[in-house]
Amino acid sequence: MSTTNTEEGSLTKKDFVTENDVRWCPGCGDYAILNAVQRTLPELGVPKEKFVVVSGIGCSSRFPYYMNTYGFHTIHGRAPTVATGVKSANPDLSVWMVTGDGDGLSIGGNHLMHLLRRNLDINVLLFNNRIYGLTKGQYSPTSEVGKKTKSTPVGSLDYPINPLLFALGSEATFIARTSDTDQKHMVETFKAAQAHKGTSFIEIFQNCVIFNNNAFDTVTGRAVRSEQALMLEEGKPLRFGENKGIRLNGFDPEIVELKDGDDESDLLVHHSKTNNPAYASILAQMAYPAFPTPFGILRQIEGRETYEDALHSQIKASQAKGEGNLQELLTGKNSWVVE
């Protein structure tokens, strides 16, 4: 990758396209996500040499090979640890971490949890296709109960992880969902993630045409998405379809039919920046078939110090105390020599 500084505003999608052959299955949703990321980066006002893409293992994790940026293709589940090191060492970098539902929520679940709670200023893109694609179609942590695969021929017994609730439980400061079928929405969501100061977690519904085709068609299919997708807009009531809305009945959301002239005052109004996680939790649990599936920014909390800022402040404070003694640091006062 060229490290020549590029004037802000002069970058285009072509600057982020590599000469490598993209080796995903024809029709894979990863192509759409790659296109959206390559369209987003030139519009962020960040020099090309400041971008780093870090991935783990899985189909999604081929991403660094197809991005003309710096990058690391790491080992299974460890993308968060490498991304943490990159951002901690050089906070000026724009770090994009790419993972999948298997890589990020199975072996990498522990690492991802700590990345989210530490609040590094990193963008996490979790491709969720509810299957292990690279290893040929085993059930994943997000597969539904009863999922029949090569590893669960009579149906999975595991209750699936909800990625949004996982991020919320880890106290991520930015949580969003988008879909590989909506280019415009992906680009808008990626831009908002980059603008956020802190860890941005984005779940992306991604179709695996070979091992779990049409997994999200009940929500994102053209014939049903107006009734099954709830597009979140800041400060606006939760409405979907032609005349439906969401309100609270005690602690539980419920769908209401609205007629012409009906008052919307009892509908839930979307406020992603509320500190109380209860609202985001309600949204995260809304799912087909009982409710429309939310897309957009569920939670966006500003003002929490990032890990890398706290780390470098601590280093500066320690350095201000003067030079130390390395040998004393290593051995301490309670050490002895055995002869």
Coordinates of C-alpha atoms in Angstrom, one line a residue:
M1 CA 0.0 0.0 0.0
S2 CA 1.2 3.5 -0.8
T3 CA 1.9 5.6 2.2
T4 CA 1.9 8.9 0.4
N5 CA -0.4 11.5 2.0
T6 CA -3.5 12.1 0.0
E7 CA -5.2 15.4 0.2
E8 CA -8.5 15.3 2.1
G9 CA -11.5 14.9 -0.3
S10 CA -9.4 13.5 -3.2
L11 CA -9.7 9.8 -2.4
T12 CA -12.2 7.6 -4.2
K13 CA -13.4 4.1 -3.9
K14 CA -10.8 2.9 -6.4
D15 CA -8.0 4.0 -3.9
F16 CA -9.2 1.2 -1.6
V17 CA -9.6 -1.6 -4.1
T18 CA -6.8 -4.1 -4.4
E19 CA -5.6 -6.1 -7.4
N20 CA -6.3 -9.3 -5.5
D21 CA -9.0 -11.6 -6.8
V22 CA -11.9 -11.5 -4.4
R23 CA -12.5 -15.2 -3.5
W24 CA -16.0 -15.3 -2.0
C25 CA -18.7 -17.5 -3.4
P26 CA -20.7 -15.8 -6.2
G27 CA -23.7 -13.9 -4.7
C28 CA -22.1 -13.8 -1.2
G29 CA -23.3 -10.8 0.9
D30 CA -19.7 -10.1 1.7
Y31 CA -19.3 -8.4 -1.7
A32 CA -21.9 -5.8 -0.8
I33 CA -20.3 -5.1 2.6
L34 CA -16.9 -4.7 0.9
N35 CA -18.3 -2.3 -1.6
A36 CA -20.0 -0.3 1.2
V37 CA -16.8 0.0 3.2
Q38 CA -14.7 1.0 0.1
R39 CA -17.3 3.7 -0.6
T40 CA -17.3 4.9 3.0
L41 CA -13.6 5.3 3.7
P42 CA -12.9 8.0 1.0
E43 CA -15.6 10.2 2.6
L44 CA -14.3 10.2 6.1
G45 CA -11.6 12.8 5.6
V46 CA -8.9 10.4 6.9
P47 CA -5.6 10.0 5.1
K48 CA -5.3 6.6 3.4
E49 CA -2.2 5.6 5.4
K50 CA -4.2 6.0 8.6
F51 CA -6.5 3.1 7.9
V52 CA -5.9 -0.4 9.3
V53 CA -8.2 -3.4 8.8
V54 CA -7.9 -6.3 11.3
S55 CA -9.7 -9.6 11.0
G56 CA -9.8 -13.1 12.6
I57 CA -10.8 -16.3 10.8
G58 CA -13.7 -17.1 8.6
C59 CA -15.1 -16.0 5.2
S60 CA -15.5 -12.4 6.5
S61 CA -11.9 -12.3 7.6
R62 CA -10.5 -12.3 4.1
F63 CA -11.4 -8.6 4.2
P64 CA -7.9 -7.2 4.7
Y65 CA -6.7 -8.8 1.4
Y66 CA -9.4 -6.9 -0.5
M67 CA -8.8 -3.5 1.2
N68 CA -5.9 -1.4 -0.1
T69 CA -5.0 -0.3 3.4
Y70 CA -2.7 -1.6 6.1
G71 CA -4.1 -4.8 7.7
F72 CA -3.7 -7.9 9.7
H73 CA -5.3 -11.3 9.1
T74 CA -5.0 -12.8 12.5
I75 CA -5.9 -16.1 14.2
H76 CA -9.3 -17.4 15.3
G77 CA -11.1 -15.1 17.7
R78 CA -8.0 -12.9 18.3
A79 CA -8.8 -9.9 16.1
P80 CA -9.8 -7.9 19.1
T81 CA -6.5 -8.4 20.8
V82 CA -4.5 -7.3 17.7
A83 CA -6.8 -4.4 17.1
T84 CA -6.4 -3.3 20.7
G85 CA -2.6 -3.4 20.3
V86 CA -2.7 -1.4 17.1
K87 CA -4.9 1.3 18.5
S88 CA -3.1 1.5 21.8
A89 CA 0.3 1.8 20.0
N90 CA -0.9 4.5 17.6
P91 CA -4.2 6.2 18.6
D92 CA -4.2 8.3 15.4
L93 CA -5.1 5.3 13.3
S94 CA -8.6 4.5 12.1
V95 CA -9.0 0.8 13.0
W96 CA -11.7 -1.3 11.4
M97 CA -12.1 -4.8 12.9
V98 CA -13.9 -7.4 10.8
T99 CA -15.3 -10.6 12.3
G100 CA -18.1 -13.1 12.0
D101 CA -20.7 -14.6 14.2
G102 CA -18.5 -17.7 14.7
D103 CA -15.2 -16.0 15.0
G104 CA -16.4 -13.1 17.2
L105 CA -19.0 -14.8 19.4
S106 CA -17.5 -18.3 19.9
I107 CA -13.8 -18.6 20.5
G108 CA -13.5 -14.8 20.2
G109 CA -16.4 -14.0 22.6
N110 CA -14.2 -13.3 25.6
H111 CA -11.8 -11.1 23.6
L112 CA -14.6 -9.2 22.0
M113 CA -16.3 -8.6 25.3
H114 CA -13.2 -6.9 26.7
L115 CA -12.6 -4.8 23.6
L116 CA -16.2 -3.5 24.0
R117 CA -16.0 -2.7 27.7
R118 CA -12.6 -1.0 27.3
N119 CA -14.1 1.4 24.8
L120 CA -11.2 1.7 22.4
D121 CA -12.0 4.0 19.5
I122 CA -12.4 1.1 17.0
N123 CA -15.1 0.2 14.5
V124 CA -16.2 -3.5 14.8
L125 CA -18.1 -5.0 11.9
L126 CA -19.7 -8.3 12.9
F127 CA -21.0 -10.2 9.8
N128 CA -23.8 -12.4 11.0
N129 CA -25.0 -15.1 8.6
R130 CA -26.0 -17.6 11.4
I131 CA -23.7 -20.3 10.1
Y132 CA -20.0 -21.4 9.9
G133 CA -19.4 -20.9 6.2
L134 CA -15.7 -21.3 5.8
T135 CA -15.7 -24.7 7.5
K136 CA -18.7 -25.8 5.3
G137 CA -21.9 -25.3 7.2
Q138 CA -21.9 -26.1 10.9
Y139 CA -24.2 -24.3 13.2
S140 CA -22.9 -21.1 14.8
P141 CA -23.5 -19.2 18.1
T142 CA -26.3 -17.2 16.4
S143 CA -28.0 -20.2 14.7
E144 CA -31.6 -20.7 15.7
V145 CA -32.7 -23.5 18.0
G146 CA -33.4 -26.6 15.8
K147 CA -31.0 -25.6 13.1
K148 CA -30.1 -28.7 11.1
T149 CA -26.5 -28.7 9.8
K150 CA -23.6 -31.1 9.3
S151 CA -22.7 -30.9 13.0
T152 CA -26.4 -30.9 14.2
P153 CA -28.2 -33.3 11.8
V154 CA -31.3 -33.5 14.1
G155 CA -31.3 -29.9 15.1
S156 CA -29.3 -27.6 17.3
L157 CA -30.1 -27.5 21.0
D158 CA -28.3 -24.3 21.7
Y159 CA -30.1 -21.1 22.4
P160 CA -28.6 -18.4 20.1
I161 CA -26.6 -15.4 21.2
N162 CA -28.2 -12.0 20.4
P163 CA -25.2 -10.0 19.2
L164 CA -26.8 -6.7 20.1
L165 CA -27.5 -7.8 23.7
F166 CA -24.0 -9.2 23.9
A167 CA -22.6 -5.7 23.0
L168 CA -25.1 -4.0 25.3
G169 CA -24.1 -6.3 28.2
S170 CA -20.5 -5.5 27.5
E171 CA -21.4 -1.8 27.8
A172 CA -20.5 -0.8 24.3
T173 CA -21.0 2.9 23.7
F174 CA -22.2 2.5 20.1
I175 CA -24.4 -0.3 18.9
A176 CA -26.1 -0.6 15.5
R177 CA -27.5 -3.0 13.0
T178 CA -27.6 -2.9 9.2
S179 CA -28.0 -5.3 6.3
D180 CA -26.0 -6.3 3.3
T181 CA -29.0 -5.7 1.1
D182 CA -29.1 -1.9 1.9
Q183 CA -26.0 -0.1 0.5
K184 CA -27.2 3.4 1.5
H185 CA -27.9 2.3 5.1
M186 CA -24.6 0.5 5.5
V187 CA -22.6 3.6 4.3
E188 CA -24.6 5.9 6.7
T189 CA -24.1 3.5 9.6
F190 CA -20.4 3.1 8.9
K191 CA -20.0 6.9 8.8
A192 CA -21.8 7.3 12.1
A193 CA -19.5 4.6 13.6
Q194 CA -16.4 6.4 12.5
A195 CA -17.7 9.7 13.9
H196 CA -18.3 8.1 17.3
K197 CA -15.5 8.4 19.9
G198 CA -15.3 5.0 21.4
T199 CA -16.0 1.4 20.3
S200 CA -18.6 1.1 17.6
F201 CA -20.2 -2.3 17.3
I202 CA -22.2 -3.0 14.1
E203 CA -24.1 -6.2 13.5
I204 CA -24.5 -6.8 9.7
F205 CA -27.1 -9.2 8.5
Q206 CA -25.1 -11.1 5.8
N207 CA -26.4 -13.8 3.5
C208 CA -24.4 -17.0 3.0
V209 CA -25.7 -18.3 -0.4
I210 CA -24.2 -21.7 0.0
F211 CA -24.8 -22.9 3.5
N212 CA -27.6 -20.7 4.9
N213 CA -29.2 -19.0 1.9
N214 CA -32.1 -16.5 2.5
A215 CA -31.6 -16.6 6.3
F216 CA -33.0 -13.1 6.6
D217 CA -35.5 -13.0 3.8
T218 CA -38.4 -13.0 6.3
V219 CA -37.1 -9.5 7.4
T220 CA -35.1 -8.0 4.5
G221 CA -36.8 -9.5 1.5
R222 CA -38.3 -7.0 -0.9
A223 CA -41.8 -8.2 -0.4
V224 CA -41.8 -8.0 3.4
R225 CA -39.2 -5.5 4.6
S226 CA -41.7 -2.6 4.8
E227 CA -43.6 -4.6 7.4
Q228 CA -40.8 -6.4 9.0
A229 CA -37.9 -3.9 9.2
L230 CA -38.1 -1.1 11.7
M231 CA -35.8 1.8 10.5
L232 CA -34.7 3.8 13.5
E233 CA -34.6 7.6 13.1
E234 CA -33.4 9.8 16.0
G235 CA -36.2 11.7 17.6
K236 CA -38.9 10.1 15.6
P237 CA -41.7 7.7 16.7
L238 CA -41.2 4.0 16.1
R239 CA -43.3 3.4 13.0
F240 CA -43.2 0.7 10.4
G241 CA -45.4 -0.5 7.5
E242 CA -48.2 1.7 6.4
N243 CA -49.9 2.4 9.7
K244 CA -48.2 0.5 12.5
G245 CA -46.2 1.7 15.6
I246 CA -44.6 0.5 18.8
R247 CA -45.6 1.6 22.2
L248 CA -44.9 0.3 25.7
N249 CA -47.4 -1.6 27.8
G250 CA -45.8 -1.6 31.2
F251 CA -42.3 -2.9 30.4
D252 CA -43.3 -4.7 27.3
P253 CA -43.4 -3.3 23.7
E254 CA -46.6 -3.9 21.7
I255 CA -47.6 -3.2 18.1
V256 CA -50.5 -0.8 17.6
E257 CA -52.5 0.0 14.4
L258 CA -52.8 3.7 13.6
K259 CA -55.7 5.2 11.8
D260 CA -55.7 8.6 10.1
G261 CA -55.7 11.3 12.7
D262 CA -54.6 9.1 15.5
D263 CA -52.4 10.6 18.1
E264 CA -48.8 9.3 18.1
S265 CA -48.0 10.7 21.5
D266 CA -48.0 7.2 23.2
L267 CA -45.6 5.7 20.7
L268 CA -42.0 5.1 21.7
V269 CA -39.7 7.8 20.3
H270 CA -36.2 6.8 19.3
H271 CA -33.5 8.2 21.5
S272 CA -30.2 6.4 21.0
K273 CA -28.3 8.7 23.3
T274 CA -30.2 8.0 26.5
N275 CA -27.8 6.6 29.2
N276 CA -30.3 4.1 30.4
P277 CA -29.7 0.8 28.6
A278 CA -33.2 -0.4 29.1
Y279 CA -34.5 1.2 26.0
A280 CA -31.7 -0.3 23.8
S281 CA -32.4 -3.6 25.4
I282 CA -36.1 -3.5 24.4
L283 CA -35.1 -2.7 20.8
A284 CA -32.4 -5.4 20.7
Q285 CA -34.9 -8.1 21.8
M286 CA -37.5 -7.2 19.1
A287 CA -37.4 -9.8 16.4
Y288 CA -39.3 -11.7 13.7
P289 CA -42.1 -12.9 13.9
A290 CA -43.4 -11.2 16.9
F291 CA -42.0 -7.7 16.1
P292 CA -40.3 -5.9 13.3
T293 CA -36.5 -6.1 13.4
P294 CA -34.8 -2.8 14.2
F295 CA -32.1 -1.4 11.9
G296 CA -30.0 1.7 12.7
I297 CA -28.2 3.0 15.8
L298 CA -29.7 1.5 18.9
R299 CA -27.3 3.1 21.4
Q300 CA -24.8 6.0 21.2
I301 CA -23.2 7.2 24.4
E302 CA -20.8 10.1 24.2
G303 CA -18.3 11.3 26.7
R304 CA -16.8 8.1 28.1
E305 CA -13.0 8.1 28.0
T306 CA -11.5 5.8 25.5
Y307 CA -9.0 3.2 26.6
E308 CA -6.1 4.5 24.5
D309 CA -6.6 8.0 25.8
A310 CA -6.5 6.8 29.4
L311 CA -3.5 4.6 28.7
H312 CA -1.4 7.4 27.2
S313 CA -2.5 9.8 30.0
Q314 CA -1.2 7.2 32.5
I315 CA 2.1 6.8 30.7
K316 CA 2.6 10.6 30.6
A317 CA 1.8 10.9 34.3
S318 CA 4.3 8.1 35.1
Q319 CA 7.0 9.7 32.9
A320 CA 6.5 13.0 34.7
K321 CA 7.7 11.5 37.9
G322 CA 11.2 11.2 36.4
E323 CA 13.4 8.3 35.3
G324 CA 13.1 5.0 37.1
N325 CA 15.4 2.1 37.7
L326 CA 14.7 -0.8 35.4
Q327 CA 16.6 -3.4 37.5
E328 CA 14.7 -2.3 40.7
L329 CA 11.5 -2.5 38.8
L330 CA 12.2 -6.1 37.7
T331 CA 13.6 -7.4 41.0
G332 CA 11.9 -5.1 43.6
K333 CA 13.1 -4.9 47.2
N334 CA 12.0 -8.4 48.2
S335 CA 14.4 -10.4 46.0
W336 CA 17.4 -12.5 46.8
V337 CA 20.2 -14.4 45.0
V338 CA 20.4 -18.2 45.6
E339 CA 24.0 -19.4 45.4

